[in-house]
Amino acid sequence: MTTGLIPGGQPPDPRPTGGLPHQRHEPVGRGALHVDNRPRSSVITARAAASFEPVGRSVATARSFVRDTLQGWGFADIVDDAVVLTSELVTNAVVHAGTSADVLCLRTDDGVRIEVADRYPEREIPLQGHPATMGSPDREGGRGLQLCAALAGRWGVEYTPTHKQVWFQLDFPERSVGTRTAGPSLPADLLPLADGRVRVAVVQIDRTSSITSWNEDAEELFGYPAEQVIGKPLTDLAAWPHTPGTSTGIAEALQLSRWEGSYGIRGANGRVTPVYASHLRVRDTGGEPSTVCLLVRDHERAVLQTPLRMPASDSASADGQSTDPFEVFIGSPAPDDLDGLLQRTVERARDMLDADSAFLLLATDDETELEVRASTGLPSARQRFARVPVEAGPGRYGSARMPAVHDDLAAVPGAVPLLSGTGMRSVVTVPLKVEGRLTGSLGVAAESPGRYSNEEALRLQFAADRIALAVESARLGELERLRRGSLSFLVEASDLLAGTLDRDQTLALMAQMTVPTLATWCAVYTIADQASEPYLSYVLHEDEELIDGIKSLLSKVPPPDPVPTPGARVWSAPGEVAHQAALRSSMRSLGLSGGPPHQIASGIGPTLATASAVGGETVVLPLVARNRVIGMLTLGKPTDEHFRQEILELAEDLSRRAALALDNARLYSERTAISQSLQRSLLPPELPEIDGVEVEVIYRAAGEGNEVGGDFYDLFPISDGAYGFAIGDVCGTGPNAAAVTGLARHALRLLAREGLSGPAVLERLNSAILDEGARSRFLTLLYGELRPQEDGSAELKVVCAGHPLPLRLRQDGTVEPAAEPQPLLGVLDDLELYEQTVTLDPGDVLLCVTDGVTERREGTRMLGDDGLTDVLTTCTGLTAGAVAARIMRAVERFASDAPSDDMAILAMRVPGLHKD
């Protein structure tokens, strides 16, 4: 559904400028048939339009649209007729015709016109010259037009080549001048029940709540003669509250300007008579206040009870202007947002009592504190969202629950904490209550004393009673939106914080999520350990030009104490230092420090800007993770601003999540550093340079953060110009495989330097692996000894224990295995291994790889030994480094996914006596 509202103006002519002429049926009035004479010249004061899809639920949506529109315009008297007619016409369009429907509501001075158009002009209406031919009421079609003829003042049908439009007009009913409210005529059995003679007790009490007047009906209802009760407090007779859930006491109710509700009166017979009462506070010609109480039996409450006000403007006066107190006070329409409603409220309250300022405070859920939400005419808005206690404590708001008039605040300092230091002298405050519950306080103040009396308090209380429900409804709506937004914010924050294990990035995320959503600026302090002082790690302001100034200022302020107590606590040090810095800068700018002003003028601007940025309320929230304070999150507002309690609660939730993320990042960084240090110890140091032999190694460990895995390599000198080399693969990857890697590499070096042959070295290594017991892993290993020869060749003695066979590339491009396969290590106790001798001629290359190279996969394809051989045949004439690089490039390009296994490539080339 799409809607639009355009106040005022003439509606556009819906007829097309070209095409076929209109076909029109224009009955007017109750079944009459004559040409349309509807007043096209009437001024259109409002227009609302909506479109509805051809689905069944659109009928109900269209009914709601018309009802809401007309009630919003204040036309409750014609809402029901309009809804019935719209329902029938929209049903014809979206259900029977199967097209979308366009509904247009037009408000004029004398009525409402509603047009319903569909896109099925071929479906002609069943009207052929007389309403009697429209069909029987039992027929499926035609009933909407029968209803138009029966209910509308005017109606008609218009056709275009693409649309059919049915319209009807409802005129406003005439009202008796001066009628405030009226109910419909009802059958006798639906009228309120009352006794044969309705008795209305009239009781008047003075300012001390003592009874001064007691009429005959009161005597009949409660059994007390007047002389027995006059002079006694009415509170002695009242059984309060008769209605459960009423928190206002009888003494408070009697002091209010107006009150209406139920309670009980103890009669002379000792029984409690439930009554419905209406209290009105008045004053006599001498200015003495008293309260008039009208009471009836509770089941006769209809005699006194104020009828519920309908959305229509039932209180319209003869000149057509609304006299509803809410609309007179707030204006129409009321603002949709809470802040707009509150601001308009204080402005109207100030104007109503010709005051110099006005303010409005809202109560917390437990009614223990009031929070400043709107003000006008005060020196500054520094108190916004500030809180004051209601009942007890320093600076309490002592008159929150009852109307109060202060002739001179100088005589009662602190009675209204908000006005301290503002120059206001006289003030009147009234409570905002909904169903007896305190929801806020409204006050107006003037600079001169003695400006207000009880009459002004009565007027302001009447206005407060009218707006209290609207304010509470808007507050609850704002609170619900804030809670939903908070949940969304925390979910997003948790996702972002969980997505990184980098400490610096976590700090940056904390600040960026805080500013400007929760605060104007923030600073994050971190604590390395319990013995360390808090360190200023990150600062962010919504204005980047102020960040350096805030860093400089906070560096001069001792950091907040790392208190683990949850919740936000105020930190006044930054504001005080900022104020002092601004004061010194101002004095220097005036030349009061003894130096010429021009020498320091360049530094005044940034100092004052920084002071203003951090001069407001500053709070600190501890960052607690694993029962340890690891830092503090500091939030700040600019000068004269306070934090809302809801924002602080949201910041506390964020701080708990951020603390855990920051501690996780710290632990990850520490463990990564330890792991990498240990892994680097498993890799061989720098490869030795071998005369007459080129050597190149490429190593890739699988897994993020791993430098060593299950694959390993080594090249080390043995003795007498001989070098040992090895390349192996431990079962598995990661740290567990790396542990066996370290065992194998160090054992190889130790055993080889003992002068043992290759088979003997591997047999002893096999025993060492088996000794690891449950931690042992099988190992494939290619081990050999390399001896360069004087003729430029190189002699190799090789043992291949279950490892992929080494490949020899000759100068003519042929590739052949350089060893035979033998059993792997770590499986059998007794191994019988042997070594093979290979001679590398000048230009030959020996390529050794792990199975991570040959088992590289892309779907069902695998590189394999044949694929590796094919790549190696293209490496003739290349250096060892170029050969290793080409092999690795071919492996990486073979599949699009990242490698899932460790890979090691060892290439050795004998260039000969004359290098290429």
Coordinates of C-alpha atoms in Angstrom, one line a residue, residues 82 186 300 408 715 839:
A82 CA -17.4 5.9 5.0
L186 CA -30.2 3.7 23.6
E300 CA -24.1 5.1 39.5
D408 CA 10.7 33.2 46.3
L715 CA 70.8 -29.2 4.8
T839 CA 76.0 -39.1 -9.6

